[in-house]
mmCIF file with all atom_site columns, C-alpha atoms in Angstrom:
data_model
loop_
_atom_site.group_PDB
_atom_site.id
_atom_site.type_symbol
_atom_site.label_atom_id
_atom_site.label_alt_id
_atom_site.label_comp_id
_atom_site.label_asym_id
_atom_site.label_entity_id
_atom_site.label_seq_id
_atom_site.pdbx_PDB_ins_code
_atom_site.Cartn_x
_atom_site.Cartn_y
_atom_site.Cartn_z
_atom_site.occupancy
_atom_site.B_iso_or_equiv
_atom_site.pdbx_formal_charge
_atom_site.auth_seq_id
_atom_site.auth_comp_id
_atom_site.auth_asym_id
_atom_site.auth_atom_id
_atom_site.pdbx_PDB_model_num
ATOM 1   C CA . MET A 1 1   ? 83.114 -35.912 33.736 1.00 0.00 ? 1   MET A CA 1
ATOM 2   C CA . GLU A 1 2   ? 82.322 -36.477 37.618 1.00 0.00 ? 2   GLU A CA 1
ATOM 3   C CA . ARG A 1 3   ? 79.834 -34.333 39.225 1.00 0.00 ? 3   ARG A CA 1
ATOM 4   C CA . PRO A 1 4   ? 81.255 -32.508 41.963 1.00 0.00 ? 4   PRO A CA 1
ATOM 5   C CA . ASP A 1 5   ? 78.906 -33.794 45.215 1.00 0.00 ? 5   ASP A CA 1
ATOM 6   C CA . THR A 1 6   ? 80.319 -31.426 47.712 1.00 0.00 ? 6   THR A CA 1
ATOM 7   C CA . PHE A 1 7   ? 78.237 -28.147 48.470 1.00 0.00 ? 7   PHE A CA 1
ATOM 8   C CA . THR A 1 8   ? 80.152 -24.971 47.548 1.00 0.00 ? 8   THR A CA 1
ATOM 9   C CA . PRO A 1 9   ? 79.589 -22.502 49.948 1.00 0.00 ? 9   PRO A CA 1
ATOM 10  C CA . PRO A 1 10  ? 78.639 -18.869 48.292 1.00 0.00 ? 10  PRO A CA 1
ATOM 11  C CA . THR A 1 11  ? 81.996 -16.622 47.902 1.00 0.00 ? 11  THR A CA 1
ATOM 12  C CA . PRO A 1 12  ? 82.049 -12.981 49.687 1.00 0.00 ? 12  PRO A CA 1
ATOM 13  C CA . ALA A 1 13  ? 81.683 -11.799 45.771 1.00 0.00 ? 13  ALA A CA 1
ATOM 14  C CA . ARG A 1 14  ? 78.490 -13.637 45.506 1.00 0.00 ? 14  ARG A CA 1
ATOM 15  C CA . ARG A 1 15  ? 77.027 -12.284 48.463 1.00 0.00 ? 15  ARG A CA 1
ATOM 16  C CA . ARG A 1 16  ? 78.262 -8.898  47.319 1.00 0.00 ? 16  ARG A CA 1
ATOM 17  C CA . VAL A 1 17  ? 76.454 -8.745  44.038 1.00 0.00 ? 17  VAL A CA 1
ATOM 18  C CA . LEU A 1 18  ? 73.487 -10.219 46.108 1.00 0.00 ? 18  LEU A CA 1
ATOM 19  C CA . GLY A 1 19  ? 73.769 -6.991  48.048 1.00 0.00 ? 19  GLY A CA 1
ATOM 20  C CA . PHE A 1 20  ? 74.257 -4.753  44.965 1.00 0.00 ? 20  PHE A CA 1
ATOM 21  C CA . ALA A 1 21  ? 71.081 -6.132  43.250 1.00 0.00 ? 21  ALA A CA 1
ATOM 22  C CA . ALA A 1 22  ? 68.706 -6.186  46.442 1.00 0.00 ? 22  ALA A CA 1
ATOM 23  C CA . THR A 1 23  ? 69.661 -2.614  46.795 1.00 0.00 ? 23  THR A CA 1
ATOM 24  C CA . LEU A 1 24  ? 69.350 -1.312  43.557 1.00 0.00 ? 24  LEU A CA 1
ATOM 25  C CA . ALA A 1 25  ? 65.776 -3.236  43.650 1.00 0.00 ? 25  ALA A CA 1
ATOM 26  C CA . ILE A 1 26  ? 65.032 -0.591  46.201 1.00 0.00 ? 26  ILE A CA 1
ATOM 27  C CA . ILE A 1 27  ? 66.224 2.382   45.415 1.00 0.00 ? 27  ILE A CA 1
ATOM 28  C CA . THR A 1 28  ? 64.549 1.824   42.069 1.00 0.00 ? 28  THR A CA 1
ATOM 29  C CA . TYR A 1 29  ? 61.345 1.342   43.848 1.00 0.00 ? 29  TYR A CA 1
ATOM 30  C CA . VAL A 1 30  ? 61.716 3.881   45.636 1.00 0.00 ? 30  VAL A CA 1
ATOM 31  C CA . ASP A 1 31  ? 62.757 6.564   43.076 1.00 0.00 ? 31  ASP A CA 1
ATOM 32  C CA . ARG A 1 32  ? 59.591 5.611   40.950 1.00 0.00 ? 32  ARG A CA 1
ATOM 33  C CA . VAL A 1 33  ? 56.582 5.872   43.915 1.00 0.00 ? 33  VAL A CA 1
ATOM 34  C CA . CYS A 1 34  ? 58.382 8.841   45.558 1.00 0.00 ? 34  CYS A CA 1
ATOM 35  C CA . ILE A 1 35  ? 56.780 11.441  43.405 1.00 0.00 ? 35  ILE A CA 1
ATOM 36  C CA . SER A 1 36  ? 53.304 10.498  44.143 1.00 0.00 ? 36  SER A CA 1
ATOM 37  C CA . GLN A 1 37  ? 54.342 12.079  47.384 1.00 0.00 ? 37  GLN A CA 1
ATOM 38  C CA . ALA A 1 38  ? 55.403 14.763  46.050 1.00 0.00 ? 38  ALA A CA 1
ATOM 39  C CA . ALA A 1 39  ? 52.500 15.226  43.751 1.00 0.00 ? 39  ALA A CA 1
ATOM 40  C CA . PRO A 1 40  ? 50.535 17.494  45.381 1.00 0.00 ? 40  PRO A CA 1
ATOM 41  C CA . SER A 1 41  ? 53.963 20.161  46.046 1.00 0.00 ? 41  SER A CA 1
ATOM 42  C CA . VAL A 1 42  ? 54.609 20.033  42.331 1.00 0.00 ? 42  VAL A CA 1
ATOM 43  C CA . GLN A 1 43  ? 51.365 20.547  41.265 1.00 0.00 ? 43  GLN A CA 1
ATOM 44  C CA . GLU A 1 44  ? 50.843 23.307  43.116 1.00 0.00 ? 44  GLU A CA 1
ATOM 45  C CA . GLU A 1 45  ? 54.193 24.835  42.523 1.00 0.00 ? 45  GLU A CA 1
ATOM 46  C CA . LEU A 1 46  ? 53.943 24.417  38.538 1.00 0.00 ? 46  LEU A CA 1
ATOM 47  C CA . GLY A 1 47  ? 50.085 24.768  38.656 1.00 0.00 ? 47  GLY A CA 1
ATOM 48  C CA . LEU A 1 48  ? 49.111 21.688  37.088 1.00 0.00 ? 48  LEU A CA 1
ATOM 49  C CA . THR A 1 49  ? 45.560 19.865  37.095 1.00 0.00 ? 49  THR A CA 1
ATOM 50  C CA . ALA A 1 50  ? 45.769 16.185  38.400 1.00 0.00 ? 50  ALA A CA 1
ATOM 51  C CA . ALA A 1 51  ? 45.152 15.026  34.708 1.00 0.00 ? 51  ALA A CA 1
ATOM 52  C CA . GLU A 1 52  ? 48.389 17.032  33.980 1.00 0.00 ? 52  GLU A CA 1
ATOM 53  C CA . MET A 1 53  ? 49.965 15.150  36.669 1.00 0.00 ? 53  MET A CA 1
ATOM 54  C CA . GLY A 1 54  ? 49.019 12.238  35.105 1.00 0.00 ? 54  GLY A CA 1
ATOM 55  C CA . LEU A 1 55  ? 50.570 12.865  31.904 1.00 0.00 ? 55  LEU A CA 1
ATOM 56  C CA . ALA A 1 56  ? 53.681 13.285  33.700 1.00 0.00 ? 56  ALA A CA 1
ATOM 57  C CA . PHE A 1 57  ? 53.179 9.832   35.527 1.00 0.00 ? 57  PHE A CA 1
ATOM 58  C CA . SER A 1 58  ? 52.500 8.070   32.363 1.00 0.00 ? 58  SER A CA 1
ATOM 59  C CA . ALA A 1 59  ? 55.188 9.272   30.728 1.00 0.00 ? 59  ALA A CA 1
ATOM 60  C CA . PHE A 1 60  ? 57.514 7.767   33.178 1.00 0.00 ? 60  PHE A CA 1
ATOM 61  C CA . ALA A 1 61  ? 55.291 4.311   32.930 1.00 0.00 ? 61  ALA A CA 1
ATOM 62  C CA . TRP A 1 62  ? 55.603 4.377   28.774 1.00 0.00 ? 62  TRP A CA 1
ATOM 63  C CA . ALA A 1 63  ? 59.667 5.183   29.001 1.00 0.00 ? 63  ALA A CA 1
ATOM 64  C CA . TYR A 1 64  ? 59.793 2.436   31.408 1.00 0.00 ? 64  TYR A CA 1
ATOM 65  C CA . ALA A 1 65  ? 57.727 0.035   29.564 1.00 0.00 ? 65  ALA A CA 1
ATOM 66  C CA . LEU A 1 66  ? 59.116 0.751   25.612 1.00 0.00 ? 66  LEU A CA 1
ATOM 67  C CA . PHE A 1 67  ? 62.591 0.614   26.984 1.00 0.00 ? 67  PHE A CA 1
ATOM 68  C CA . GLU A 1 68  ? 62.642 -2.237  28.644 1.00 0.00 ? 68  GLU A CA 1
ATOM 69  C CA . ILE A 1 69  ? 63.695 -4.783  26.095 1.00 0.00 ? 69  ILE A CA 1
ATOM 70  C CA . PRO A 1 70  ? 66.313 -2.628  24.621 1.00 0.00 ? 70  PRO A CA 1
ATOM 71  C CA . GLY A 1 71  ? 67.627 -2.179  27.889 1.00 0.00 ? 71  GLY A CA 1
ATOM 72  C CA . GLY A 1 72  ? 67.916 -5.916  28.037 1.00 0.00 ? 72  GLY A CA 1
ATOM 73  C CA . TRP A 1 73  ? 69.806 -6.182  25.121 1.00 0.00 ? 73  TRP A CA 1
ATOM 74  C CA . LEU A 1 74  ? 71.952 -3.378  26.003 1.00 0.00 ? 74  LEU A CA 1
ATOM 75  C CA . GLY A 1 75  ? 73.176 -5.728  28.948 1.00 0.00 ? 75  GLY A CA 1
ATOM 76  C CA . ASP A 1 76  ? 73.389 -8.847  26.851 1.00 0.00 ? 76  ASP A CA 1
ATOM 77  C CA . ARG A 1 77  ? 75.215 -6.985  24.298 1.00 0.00 ? 77  ARG A CA 1
ATOM 78  C CA . PHE A 1 78  ? 77.742 -4.881  26.602 1.00 0.00 ? 78  PHE A CA 1
ATOM 79  C CA . GLY A 1 79  ? 77.729 -6.674  29.861 1.00 0.00 ? 79  GLY A CA 1
ATOM 80  C CA . PRO A 1 80  ? 75.719 -5.769  33.043 1.00 0.00 ? 80  PRO A CA 1
ATOM 81  C CA . ARG A 1 81  ? 78.479 -3.686  34.554 1.00 0.00 ? 81  ARG A CA 1
ATOM 82  C CA . LYS A 1 82  ? 78.940 -1.348  32.164 1.00 0.00 ? 82  LYS A CA 1
ATOM 83  C CA . VAL A 1 83  ? 75.066 -0.991  31.484 1.00 0.00 ? 83  VAL A CA 1
ATOM 84  C CA . LEU A 1 84  ? 73.872 -0.710  35.126 1.00 0.00 ? 84  LEU A CA 1
ATOM 85  C CA . ILE A 1 85  ? 76.505 1.577   35.652 1.00 0.00 ? 85  ILE A CA 1
ATOM 86  C CA . ARG A 1 86  ? 74.901 4.065   33.038 1.00 0.00 ? 86  ARG A CA 1
ATOM 87  C CA . VAL A 1 87  ? 71.319 3.014   33.880 1.00 0.00 ? 87  VAL A CA 1
ATOM 88  C CA . VAL A 1 88  ? 72.255 4.039   37.876 1.00 0.00 ? 88  VAL A CA 1
ATOM 89  C CA . ILE A 1 89  ? 74.233 7.644   35.963 1.00 0.00 ? 89  ILE A CA 1
ATOM 90  C CA . LEU A 1 90  ? 71.205 8.068   33.789 1.00 0.00 ? 90  LEU A CA 1
ATOM 91  C CA . TRP A 1 91  ? 68.349 7.597   36.425 1.00 0.00 ? 91  TRP A CA 1
ATOM 92  C CA . SER A 1 92  ? 70.586 10.084  38.822 1.00 0.00 ? 92  SER A CA 1
ATOM 93  C CA . VAL A 1 93  ? 71.054 12.597  36.529 1.00 0.00 ? 93  VAL A CA 1
ATOM 94  C CA . PHE A 1 94  ? 67.152 13.064  35.339 1.00 0.00 ? 94  PHE A CA 1
ATOM 95  C CA . THR A 1 95  ? 66.274 12.548  38.974 1.00 0.00 ? 95  THR A CA 1
ATOM 96  C CA . VAL A 1 96  ? 67.735 15.712  39.276 1.00 0.00 ? 96  VAL A CA 1
ATOM 97  C CA . ALA A 1 97  ? 66.469 17.139  36.190 1.00 0.00 ? 97  ALA A CA 1
ATOM 98  C CA . THR A 1 98  ? 63.318 16.861  38.042 1.00 0.00 ? 98  THR A CA 1
ATOM 99  C CA . GLY A 1 99  ? 63.483 19.528  40.720 1.00 0.00 ? 99  GLY A CA 1
ATOM 100 C CA . TYR A 1 100 ? 64.480 21.762  38.241 1.00 0.00 ? 100 TYR A CA 1
ATOM 101 C CA . VAL A 1 101 ? 61.471 21.656  35.638 1.00 0.00 ? 101 VAL A CA 1
ATOM 102 C CA . TRP A 1 102 ? 59.467 24.856  35.192 1.00 0.00 ? 102 TRP A CA 1
ATOM 103 C CA . ASN A 1 103 ? 56.223 23.682  33.431 1.00 0.00 ? 103 ASN A CA 1
ATOM 104 C CA . LEU A 1 104 ? 54.362 20.793  32.283 1.00 0.00 ? 104 LEU A CA 1
ATOM 105 C CA . ALA A 1 105 ? 56.420 19.759  29.567 1.00 0.00 ? 105 ALA A CA 1
ATOM 106 C CA . ALA A 1 106 ? 59.637 20.013  30.934 1.00 0.00 ? 106 ALA A CA 1
ATOM 107 C CA . LEU A 1 107 ? 58.134 18.054  33.409 1.00 0.00 ? 107 LEU A CA 1
ATOM 108 C CA . VAL A 1 108 ? 56.945 15.305  30.973 1.00 0.00 ? 108 VAL A CA 1
ATOM 109 C CA . VAL A 1 109 ? 60.653 15.103  29.606 1.00 0.00 ? 109 VAL A CA 1
ATOM 110 C CA . ALA A 1 110 ? 62.199 14.951  32.787 1.00 0.00 ? 110 ALA A CA 1
ATOM 111 C CA . ARG A 1 111 ? 59.855 12.001  33.480 1.00 0.00 ? 111 ARG A CA 1
ATOM 112 C CA . PHE A 1 112 ? 60.028 10.458  30.074 1.00 0.00 ? 112 PHE A CA 1
ATOM 113 C CA . LEU A 1 113 ? 63.570 10.460  30.420 1.00 0.00 ? 113 LEU A CA 1
ATOM 114 C CA . PHE A 1 114 ? 63.906 8.961   33.805 1.00 0.00 ? 114 PHE A CA 1
ATOM 115 C CA . GLY A 1 115 ? 61.957 6.242   32.618 1.00 0.00 ? 115 GLY A CA 1
ATOM 116 C CA . MET A 1 116 ? 64.026 5.412   29.629 1.00 0.00 ? 116 MET A CA 1
ATOM 117 C CA . GLY A 1 117 ? 67.398 5.443   32.173 1.00 0.00 ? 117 GLY A CA 1
ATOM 118 C CA . GLU A 1 118 ? 65.693 3.489   35.094 1.00 0.00 ? 118 GLU A CA 1
ATOM 119 C CA . ALA A 1 119 ? 64.283 0.982   32.657 1.00 0.00 ? 119 ALA A CA 1
ATOM 120 C CA . GLY A 1 120 ? 67.451 -1.216  31.843 1.00 0.00 ? 120 GLY A CA 1
ATOM 121 C CA . CYS A 1 121 ? 67.853 -1.997  35.393 1.00 0.00 ? 121 CYS A CA 1
ATOM 122 C CA . PHE A 1 122 ? 65.904 -5.119  36.056 1.00 0.00 ? 122 PHE A CA 1
ATOM 123 C CA . PRO A 1 123 ? 66.793 -6.435  32.788 1.00 0.00 ? 123 PRO A CA 1
ATOM 124 C CA . THR A 1 124 ? 70.255 -6.198  33.251 1.00 0.00 ? 124 THR A CA 1
#
């Protein structure tokens, strides 16, 4: 078998995939950190202490850590397109759900589910 010595320039499809991946990475970062800007308002609205707000932050982090490997496995098993679509839908739904919480328990559940939904993004 002969080794090709010519350079093949990237196709437009490659550039679109790279653009999509970069955009997705930026959005996931913003999604993860934007709650810190809203935290004072959320604390005031729900009557939460700093420790309780920390619990909500931790719920996201634990879910994100726990579901990284299963998220990657799902990407390998079912393909990145199918899994990434579901990841984006899940984290979008739970981001919206965060705005509808009424107490600490609802906030912790919404943040946990948000972390679970977003966890599959990078391994996929």
